[in-house]
Short mmCIF file of C-alpha atoms in Angstrom, two decimals:
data_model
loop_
_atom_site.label_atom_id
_atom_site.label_comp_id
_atom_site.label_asym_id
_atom_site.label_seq_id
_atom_site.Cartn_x
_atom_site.Cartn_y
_atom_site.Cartn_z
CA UNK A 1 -14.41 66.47 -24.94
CA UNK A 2 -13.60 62.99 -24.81
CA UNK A 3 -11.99 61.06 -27.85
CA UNK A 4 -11.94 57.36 -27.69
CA UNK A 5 -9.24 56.26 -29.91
CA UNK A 6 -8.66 52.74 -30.58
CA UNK A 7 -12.12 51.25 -29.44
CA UNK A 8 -14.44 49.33 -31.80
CA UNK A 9 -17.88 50.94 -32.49
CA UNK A 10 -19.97 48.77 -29.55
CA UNK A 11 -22.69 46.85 -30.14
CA UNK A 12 -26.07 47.51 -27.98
CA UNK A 13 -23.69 48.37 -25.09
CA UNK A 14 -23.97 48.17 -21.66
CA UNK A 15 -22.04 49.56 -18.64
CA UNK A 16 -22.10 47.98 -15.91
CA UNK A 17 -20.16 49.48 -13.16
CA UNK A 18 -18.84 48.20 -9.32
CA UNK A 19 -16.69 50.63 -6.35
CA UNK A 20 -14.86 49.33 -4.04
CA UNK A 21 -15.86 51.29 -0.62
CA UNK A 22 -18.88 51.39 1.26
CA UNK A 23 -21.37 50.31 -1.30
CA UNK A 24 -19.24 47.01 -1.15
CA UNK A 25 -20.11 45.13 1.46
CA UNK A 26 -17.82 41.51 1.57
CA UNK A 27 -16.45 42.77 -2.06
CA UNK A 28 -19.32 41.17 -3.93
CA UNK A 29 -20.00 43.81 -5.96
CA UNK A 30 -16.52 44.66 -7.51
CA UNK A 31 -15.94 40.55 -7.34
CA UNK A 32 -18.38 40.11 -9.89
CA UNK A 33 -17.26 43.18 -12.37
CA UNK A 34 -13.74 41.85 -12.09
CA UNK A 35 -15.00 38.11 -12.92
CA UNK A 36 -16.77 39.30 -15.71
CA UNK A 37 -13.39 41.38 -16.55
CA UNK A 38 -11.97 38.02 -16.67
CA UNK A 39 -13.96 35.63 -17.69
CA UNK A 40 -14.30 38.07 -20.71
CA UNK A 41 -11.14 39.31 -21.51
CA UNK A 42 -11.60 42.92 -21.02
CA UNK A 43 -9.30 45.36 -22.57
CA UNK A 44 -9.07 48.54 -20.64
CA UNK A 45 -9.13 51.99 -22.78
CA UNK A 46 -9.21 54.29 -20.36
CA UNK A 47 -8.23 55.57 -16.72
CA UNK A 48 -9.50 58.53 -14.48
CA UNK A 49 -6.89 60.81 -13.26
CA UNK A 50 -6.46 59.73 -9.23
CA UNK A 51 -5.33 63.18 -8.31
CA UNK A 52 -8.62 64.70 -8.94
CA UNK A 53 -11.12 62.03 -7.56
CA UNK A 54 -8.58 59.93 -3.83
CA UNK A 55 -7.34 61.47 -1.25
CA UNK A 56 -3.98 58.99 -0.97
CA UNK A 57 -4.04 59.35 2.59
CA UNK A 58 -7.04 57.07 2.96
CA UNK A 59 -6.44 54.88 -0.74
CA UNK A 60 -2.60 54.71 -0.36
CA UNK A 61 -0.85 53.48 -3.53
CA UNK A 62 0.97 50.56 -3.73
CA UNK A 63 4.52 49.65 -4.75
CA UNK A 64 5.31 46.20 -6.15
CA UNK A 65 8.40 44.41 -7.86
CA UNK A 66 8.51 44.42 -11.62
CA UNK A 67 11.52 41.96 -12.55
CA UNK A 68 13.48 44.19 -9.51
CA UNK A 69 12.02 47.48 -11.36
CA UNK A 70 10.07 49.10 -8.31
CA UNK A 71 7.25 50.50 -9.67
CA UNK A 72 3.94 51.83 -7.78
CA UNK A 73 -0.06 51.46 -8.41
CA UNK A 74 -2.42 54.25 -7.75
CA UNK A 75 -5.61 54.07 -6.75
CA UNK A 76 -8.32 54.69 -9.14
CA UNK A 77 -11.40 53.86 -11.95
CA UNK A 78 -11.00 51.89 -14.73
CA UNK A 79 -12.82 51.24 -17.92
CA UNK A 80 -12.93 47.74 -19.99
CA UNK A 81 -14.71 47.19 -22.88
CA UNK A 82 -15.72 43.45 -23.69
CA UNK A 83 -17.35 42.04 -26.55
CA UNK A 84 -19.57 39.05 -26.13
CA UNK A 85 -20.58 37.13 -29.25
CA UNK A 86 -23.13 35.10 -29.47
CA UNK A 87 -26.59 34.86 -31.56
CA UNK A 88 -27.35 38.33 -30.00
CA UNK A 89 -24.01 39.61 -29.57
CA UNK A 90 -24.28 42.97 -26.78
CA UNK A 91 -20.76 44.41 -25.52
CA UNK A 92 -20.68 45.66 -22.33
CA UNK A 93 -18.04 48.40 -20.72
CA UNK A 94 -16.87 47.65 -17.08
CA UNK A 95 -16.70 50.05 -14.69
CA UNK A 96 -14.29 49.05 -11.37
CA UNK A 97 -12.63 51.05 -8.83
CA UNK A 98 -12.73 52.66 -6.03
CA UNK A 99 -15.24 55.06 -4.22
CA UNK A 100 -13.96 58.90 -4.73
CA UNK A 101 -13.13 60.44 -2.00
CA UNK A 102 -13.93 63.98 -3.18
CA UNK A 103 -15.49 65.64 -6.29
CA UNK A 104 -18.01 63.33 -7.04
CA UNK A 105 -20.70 65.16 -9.30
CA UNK A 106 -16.89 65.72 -11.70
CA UNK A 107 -16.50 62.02 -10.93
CA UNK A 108 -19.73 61.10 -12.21
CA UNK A 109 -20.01 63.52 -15.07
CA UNK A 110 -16.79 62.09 -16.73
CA UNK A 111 -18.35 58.50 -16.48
CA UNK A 112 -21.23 59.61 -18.08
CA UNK A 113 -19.37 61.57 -21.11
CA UNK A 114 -17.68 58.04 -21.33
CA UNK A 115 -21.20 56.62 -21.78
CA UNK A 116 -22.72 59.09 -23.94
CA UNK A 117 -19.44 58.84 -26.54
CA UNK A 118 -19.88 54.84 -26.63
CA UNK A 119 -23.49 54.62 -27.14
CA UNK A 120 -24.36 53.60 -23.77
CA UNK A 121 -27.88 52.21 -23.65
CA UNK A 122 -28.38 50.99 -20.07
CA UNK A 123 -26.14 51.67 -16.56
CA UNK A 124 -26.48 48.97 -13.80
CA UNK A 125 -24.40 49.74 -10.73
CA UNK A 126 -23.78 46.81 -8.38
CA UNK A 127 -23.75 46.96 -4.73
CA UNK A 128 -23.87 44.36 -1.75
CA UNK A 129 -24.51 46.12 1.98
CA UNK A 130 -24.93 44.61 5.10
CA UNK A 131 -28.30 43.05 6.23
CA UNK A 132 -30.74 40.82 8.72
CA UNK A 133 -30.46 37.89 6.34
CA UNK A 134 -29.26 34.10 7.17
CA UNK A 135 -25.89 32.91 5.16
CA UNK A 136 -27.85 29.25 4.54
CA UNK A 137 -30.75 31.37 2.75
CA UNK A 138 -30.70 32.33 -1.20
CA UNK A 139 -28.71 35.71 -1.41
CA UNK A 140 -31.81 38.40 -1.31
CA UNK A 141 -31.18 41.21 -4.62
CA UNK A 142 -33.25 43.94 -4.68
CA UNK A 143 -33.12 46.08 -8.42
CA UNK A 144 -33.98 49.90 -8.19
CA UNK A 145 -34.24 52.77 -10.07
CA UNK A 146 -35.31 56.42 -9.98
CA UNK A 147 -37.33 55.81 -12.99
CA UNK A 148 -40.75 55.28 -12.71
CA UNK A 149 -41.07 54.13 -16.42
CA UNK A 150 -38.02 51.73 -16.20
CA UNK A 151 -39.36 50.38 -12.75
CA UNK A 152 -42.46 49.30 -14.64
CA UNK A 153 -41.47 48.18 -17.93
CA UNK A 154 -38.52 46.03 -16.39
CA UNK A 155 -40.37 44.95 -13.41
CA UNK A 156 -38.07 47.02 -10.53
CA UNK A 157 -38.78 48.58 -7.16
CA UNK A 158 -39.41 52.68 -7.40
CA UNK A 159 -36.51 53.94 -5.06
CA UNK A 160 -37.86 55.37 -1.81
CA UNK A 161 -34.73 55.54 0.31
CA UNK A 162 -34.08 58.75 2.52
CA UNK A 163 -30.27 58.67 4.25
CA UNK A 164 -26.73 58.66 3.66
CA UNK A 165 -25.60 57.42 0.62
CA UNK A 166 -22.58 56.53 -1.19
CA UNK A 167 -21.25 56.67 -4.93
CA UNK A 168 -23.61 54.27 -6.16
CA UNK A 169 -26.70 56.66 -5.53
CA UNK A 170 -25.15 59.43 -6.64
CA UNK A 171 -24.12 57.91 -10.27
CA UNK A 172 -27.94 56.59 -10.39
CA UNK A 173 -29.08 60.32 -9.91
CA UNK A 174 -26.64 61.66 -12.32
CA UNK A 175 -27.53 58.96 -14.96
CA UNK A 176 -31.12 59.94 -14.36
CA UNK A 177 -31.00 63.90 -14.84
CA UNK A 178 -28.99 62.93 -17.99
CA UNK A 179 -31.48 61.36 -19.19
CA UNK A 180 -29.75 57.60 -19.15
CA UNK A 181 -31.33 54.74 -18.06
CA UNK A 182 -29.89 53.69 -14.96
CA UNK A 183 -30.41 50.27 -11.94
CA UNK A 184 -28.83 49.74 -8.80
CA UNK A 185 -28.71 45.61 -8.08
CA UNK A 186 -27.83 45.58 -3.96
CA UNK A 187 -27.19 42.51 -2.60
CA UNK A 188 -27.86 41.85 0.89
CA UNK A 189 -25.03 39.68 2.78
CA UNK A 190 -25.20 38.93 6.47
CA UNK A 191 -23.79 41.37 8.86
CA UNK A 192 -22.40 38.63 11.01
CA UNK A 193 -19.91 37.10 8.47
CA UNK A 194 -19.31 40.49 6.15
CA UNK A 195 -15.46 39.88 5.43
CA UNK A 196 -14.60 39.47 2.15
CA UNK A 197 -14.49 37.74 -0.12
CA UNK A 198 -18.49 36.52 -0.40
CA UNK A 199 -18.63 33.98 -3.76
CA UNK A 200 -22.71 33.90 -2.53
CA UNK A 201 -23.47 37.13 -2.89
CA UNK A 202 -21.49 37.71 -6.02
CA UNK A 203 -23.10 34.67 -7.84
CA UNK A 204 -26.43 36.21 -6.85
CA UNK A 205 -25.58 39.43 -8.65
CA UNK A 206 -24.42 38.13 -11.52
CA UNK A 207 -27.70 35.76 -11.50
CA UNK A 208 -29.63 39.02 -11.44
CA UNK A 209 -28.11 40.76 -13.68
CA UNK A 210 -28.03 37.55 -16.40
CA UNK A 211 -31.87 38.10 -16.33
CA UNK A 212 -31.62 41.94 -16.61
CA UNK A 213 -29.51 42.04 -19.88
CA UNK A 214 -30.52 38.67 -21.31
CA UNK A 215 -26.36 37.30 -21.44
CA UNK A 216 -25.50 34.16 -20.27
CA UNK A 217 -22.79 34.87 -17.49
CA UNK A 218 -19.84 31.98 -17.40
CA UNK A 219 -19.32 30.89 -14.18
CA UNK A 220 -15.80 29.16 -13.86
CA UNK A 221 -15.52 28.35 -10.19
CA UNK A 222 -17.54 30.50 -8.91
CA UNK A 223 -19.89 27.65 -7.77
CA UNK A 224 -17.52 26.02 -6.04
CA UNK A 225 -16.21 28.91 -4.37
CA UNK A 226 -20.17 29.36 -3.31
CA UNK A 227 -20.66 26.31 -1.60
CA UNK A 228 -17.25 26.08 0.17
CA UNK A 229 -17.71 29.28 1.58
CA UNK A 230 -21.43 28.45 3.20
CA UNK A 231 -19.78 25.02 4.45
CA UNK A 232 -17.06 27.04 6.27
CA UNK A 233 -19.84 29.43 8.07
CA UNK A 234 -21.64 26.29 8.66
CA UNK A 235 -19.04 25.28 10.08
CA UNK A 236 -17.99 28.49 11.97
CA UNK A 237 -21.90 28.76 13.54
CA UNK A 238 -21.84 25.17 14.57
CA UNK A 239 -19.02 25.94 17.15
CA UNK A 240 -20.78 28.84 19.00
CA UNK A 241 -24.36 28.29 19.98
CA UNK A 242 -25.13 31.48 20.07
CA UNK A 243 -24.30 32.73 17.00
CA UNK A 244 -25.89 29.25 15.90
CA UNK A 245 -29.31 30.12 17.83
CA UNK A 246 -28.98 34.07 16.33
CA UNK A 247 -29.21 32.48 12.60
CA UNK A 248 -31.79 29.90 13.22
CA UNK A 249 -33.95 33.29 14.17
CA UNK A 250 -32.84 34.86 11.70
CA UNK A 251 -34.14 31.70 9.03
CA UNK A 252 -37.24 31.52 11.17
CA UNK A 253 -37.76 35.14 10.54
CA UNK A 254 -36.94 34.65 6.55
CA UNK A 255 -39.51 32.39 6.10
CA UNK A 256 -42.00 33.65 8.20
CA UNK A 257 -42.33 36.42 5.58
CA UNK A 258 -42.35 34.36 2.73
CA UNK A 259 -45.16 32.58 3.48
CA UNK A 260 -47.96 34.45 1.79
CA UNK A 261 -49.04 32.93 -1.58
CA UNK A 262 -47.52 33.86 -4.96
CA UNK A 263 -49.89 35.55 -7.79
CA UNK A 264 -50.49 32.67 -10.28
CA UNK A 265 -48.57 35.34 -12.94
CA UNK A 266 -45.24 34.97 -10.57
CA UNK A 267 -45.46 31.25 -11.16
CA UNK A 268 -45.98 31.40 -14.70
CA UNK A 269 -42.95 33.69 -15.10
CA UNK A 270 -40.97 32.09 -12.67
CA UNK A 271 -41.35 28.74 -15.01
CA UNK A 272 -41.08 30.90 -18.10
CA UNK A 273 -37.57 31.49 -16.93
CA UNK A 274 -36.98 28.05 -15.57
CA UNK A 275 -38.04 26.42 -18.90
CA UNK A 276 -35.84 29.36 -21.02
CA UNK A 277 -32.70 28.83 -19.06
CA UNK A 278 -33.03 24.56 -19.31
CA UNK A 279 -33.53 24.82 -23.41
CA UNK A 280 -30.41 27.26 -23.69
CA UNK A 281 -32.19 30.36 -24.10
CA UNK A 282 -30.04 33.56 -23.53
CA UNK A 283 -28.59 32.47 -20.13
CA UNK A 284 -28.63 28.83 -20.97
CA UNK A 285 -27.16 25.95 -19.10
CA UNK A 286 -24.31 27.32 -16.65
CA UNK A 287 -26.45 29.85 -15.62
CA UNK A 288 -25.14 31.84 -12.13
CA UNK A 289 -27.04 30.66 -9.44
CA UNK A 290 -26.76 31.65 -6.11
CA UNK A 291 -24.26 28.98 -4.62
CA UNK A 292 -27.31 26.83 -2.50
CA UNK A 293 -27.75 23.50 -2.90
CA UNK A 294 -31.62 23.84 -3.54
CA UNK A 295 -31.56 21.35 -7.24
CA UNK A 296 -33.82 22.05 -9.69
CA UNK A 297 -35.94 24.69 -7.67
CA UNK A 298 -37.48 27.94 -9.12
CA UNK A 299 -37.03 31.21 -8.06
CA UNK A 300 -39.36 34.38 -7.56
CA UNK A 301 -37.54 37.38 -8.46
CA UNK A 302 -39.34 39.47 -5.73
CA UNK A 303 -37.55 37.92 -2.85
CA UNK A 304 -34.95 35.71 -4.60
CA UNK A 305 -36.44 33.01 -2.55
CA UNK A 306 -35.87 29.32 -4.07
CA UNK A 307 -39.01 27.54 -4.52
CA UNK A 308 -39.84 24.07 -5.93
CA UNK A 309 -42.36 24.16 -9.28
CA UNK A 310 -44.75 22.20 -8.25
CA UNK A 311 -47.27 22.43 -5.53
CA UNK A 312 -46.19 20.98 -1.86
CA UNK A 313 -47.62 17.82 -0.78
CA UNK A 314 -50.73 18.27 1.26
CA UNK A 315 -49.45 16.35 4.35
CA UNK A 316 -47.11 19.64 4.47
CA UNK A 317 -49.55 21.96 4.90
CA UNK A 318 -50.74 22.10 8.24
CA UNK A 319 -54.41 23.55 7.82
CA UNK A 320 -55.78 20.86 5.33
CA UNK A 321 -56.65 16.97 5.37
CA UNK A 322 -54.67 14.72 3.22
CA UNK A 323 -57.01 13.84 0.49
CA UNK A 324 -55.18 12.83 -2.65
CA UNK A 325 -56.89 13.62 -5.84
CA UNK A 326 -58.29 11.20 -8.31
CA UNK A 327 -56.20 10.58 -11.73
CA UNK A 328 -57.19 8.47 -14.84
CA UNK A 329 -53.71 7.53 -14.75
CA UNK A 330 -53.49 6.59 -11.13
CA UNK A 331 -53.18 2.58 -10.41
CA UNK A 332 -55.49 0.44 -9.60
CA UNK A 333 -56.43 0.09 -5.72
CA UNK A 334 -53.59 -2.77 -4.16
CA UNK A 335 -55.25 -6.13 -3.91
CA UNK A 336 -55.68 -5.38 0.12
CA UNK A 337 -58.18 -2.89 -0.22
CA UNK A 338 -60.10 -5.00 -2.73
CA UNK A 339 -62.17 -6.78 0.16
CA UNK A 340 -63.75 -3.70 1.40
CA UNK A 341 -64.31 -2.06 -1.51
CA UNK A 342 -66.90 -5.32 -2.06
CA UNK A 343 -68.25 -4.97 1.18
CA UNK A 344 -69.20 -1.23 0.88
CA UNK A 345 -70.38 -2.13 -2.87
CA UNK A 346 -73.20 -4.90 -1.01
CA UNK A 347 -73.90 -2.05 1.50
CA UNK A 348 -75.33 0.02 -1.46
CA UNK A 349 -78.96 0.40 -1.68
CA UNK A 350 -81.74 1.58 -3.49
CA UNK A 351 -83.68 4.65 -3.67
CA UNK A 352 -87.39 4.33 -4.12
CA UNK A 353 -87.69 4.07 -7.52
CA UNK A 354 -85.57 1.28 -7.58
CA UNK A 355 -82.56 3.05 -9.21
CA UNK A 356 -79.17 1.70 -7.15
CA UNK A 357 -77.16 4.27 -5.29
CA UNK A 358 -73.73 4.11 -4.26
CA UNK A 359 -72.79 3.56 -0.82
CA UNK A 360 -70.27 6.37 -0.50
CA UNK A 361 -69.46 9.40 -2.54
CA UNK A 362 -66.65 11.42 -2.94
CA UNK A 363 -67.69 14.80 -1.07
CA UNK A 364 -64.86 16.82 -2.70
CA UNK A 365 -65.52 19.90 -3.52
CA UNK A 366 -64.04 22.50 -5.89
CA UNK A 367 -62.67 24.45 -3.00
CA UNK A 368 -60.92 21.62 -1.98
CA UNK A 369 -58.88 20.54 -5.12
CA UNK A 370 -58.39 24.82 -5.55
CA UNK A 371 -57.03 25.18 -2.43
CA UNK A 372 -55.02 22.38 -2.80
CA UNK A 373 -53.57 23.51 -6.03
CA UNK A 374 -51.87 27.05 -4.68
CA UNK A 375 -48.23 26.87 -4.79
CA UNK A 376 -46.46 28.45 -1.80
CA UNK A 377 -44.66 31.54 -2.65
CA UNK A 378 -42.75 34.38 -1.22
CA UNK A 379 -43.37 37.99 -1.07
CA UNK A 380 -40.62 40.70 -1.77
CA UNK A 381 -37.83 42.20 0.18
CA UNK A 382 -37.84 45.48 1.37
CA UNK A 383 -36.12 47.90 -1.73
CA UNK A 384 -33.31 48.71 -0.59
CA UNK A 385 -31.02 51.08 -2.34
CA UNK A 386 -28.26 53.63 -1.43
#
């Protein structure tokens, strides 16, 4: 049985957990839990036992100078509760550490008698891995669960993956036979720059994950870190052509598959959110973003592709005719045009009953102005999960 002694009764709790390891990829993952940590103030209550979970031949422990005491770290899990105020205050318990390297179902089952003892309402694991994707791109972050009811209701992917997996699966499935809600947010940073740290991919997380609890996240420098990191790959890619040709495929590629047209409901939501974060809603202004320099662009949550919110110009779209469209509020046509407009008006005629008929006629029809009208949108990643 475990007692908590000494921590608060929690309010509409959350844990939200992060291992270093394998399901790490560039430390995003346990970047953002410890940010949050910090930006929060977390107050750790509790500790597993290393012996039973690392093998200390492959986490060593660490010995460090304490005022010329020697003293010595060992590797492990940690819990932190934080409280976070607000007009709908929700605490959340942090989860950081590192990935067991035996007994993992024990490992698992202790973290979940944690959660059941605090009221634990919701479990979101973090995890970054490597992937196919372009550093100048938005950060792709794909949610899944092995709940069909909370893949519906909170609009996530339905895990499908088959293959080797690492702690983050494995708390999912416990959290699922045990009947507690549980989402894995993976974040996909690019194989050819995966040493840590990667500000991108942790500001995309913690943009994700804003949306998923309804908190708004402060950043700090975050940001910053974000955009001096892509100006150093930039940077990096720009001396080797080849590497600089391999991620202009891989940004062809990208965009190829976000071509296909958003749902007129994506839109909607997407500004929903837009509109939400701008008045101060829960994630108000300082929201995470995802480090790009893209302004005030939308996002669709499928793909995490940035988007602007209103429809492209028609000159960019390759398979129509510029044609602008007529607006009561549009200005008058510039005193240049003026003389042919009169000389098309004496060109009109008359019909035989002697009624006058214009000369031209705009043959515009409602296909036209409908087609001209669809946003451009993106479709989703692939889930992707253990």
């Amino acid at each position: 049985m475990i007692e908590l002694e000494g921590v608060p009764e929690l309010v509409d709790p959350v844990m939200v957990a992060a291992f270093e390891g394998w399901n790490d990829a560039g430390d995003a993952a346990s970047t953002a839990v410890a940010h949050l940590d910090r930006e929060w103030k977390g107050e750790v209550f509790a500790a597993l036992d290393a012996e039973d979970y690392y093998d200390f031949q492959v986490n060593r422990p660490t010995v460090w100078l304490d005022g010329g005491v020697r003293k010595i770290t060992w590797p492990t899990t940690r819990l932190s509760v934080v409280r976070v105020g607000g007009d709908k205050p929700r605490d959340l318990v942090l989860v950081r550490g590192i990935e067991p390297s035996m007994r993992w179902r024990s490992f698992c089952n202790e973290l979940l008698g944690f959660a059941h003892e605090l009221g634990v309402e919701l479990v979101v694991i973090l995890g970054a891995l490597l992937g196919d994707t372009p550093h100048t791109r938005p950060v792709p972050v794909s949610g899944v669960t092995s709940d069909p009811d909370l893949a519906r209701t909170m609009n996530l992917e339905e895990t499908r993956y088959e293959g080797p997996t690492g702690i983050v699966g494995i708390l999912q499935e416990a959290c699922t036979h045990a009947g507690v809600p549980a989402v894995s947010l993976w974040a996909a940073v690019p194989h050819y720059v995966s040493q840590p740290p990667n500000p991108k991919a942790t500001l995309a997380l913690l943009n994700r994950l804003e949306d998923l609890i309804g908190l708004r996240i402060p950043l700090g420098e975050l940001a910053e870190d974000a955009r001096a990191w892509q100006l150093g790959v930039d940077q990096l890619a720009a001396e080797d052509s080849e590497v600089a040709e391999y991620v202009q495929s891989l940004e062809e590629a990208r965009d190829t598959a976000e071509l296909p047209e958003a749902s007129g409901e994506a839109i909607a939501r997407e500004f929903e959110r837009y509109l939400r974060r701008r008045d101060g809603g829960p994630t108000g202004p300082g929201h995470a973003t995802d480090g790009s320099d893209a302004g005030p662009f939308l996002r669709d949550t499928a793909s995490d592709r940035t988007r602007p919110p209103k429809p492209p110009h028609p000159q960019d779209r390759p398979d129509q005719t510029e044609q602008p469209e007529q607006r009561d509020d549009q200005p008058e046509q510039p005193a240049k045009d003026a003389e042919a407009a009169a000389e098309a008006d004496s060109d009109a005629g008359s019909d035989d009953n002697g009624q006058e008929t214009p000369a031209t006629q705009d043959t515009q029809g409602p296909e036209d102005t409908e087609n001209r009208e669809d946003g451009g949108s993106s479709t989703g990643a692939p889930g992707k999960d253990d």
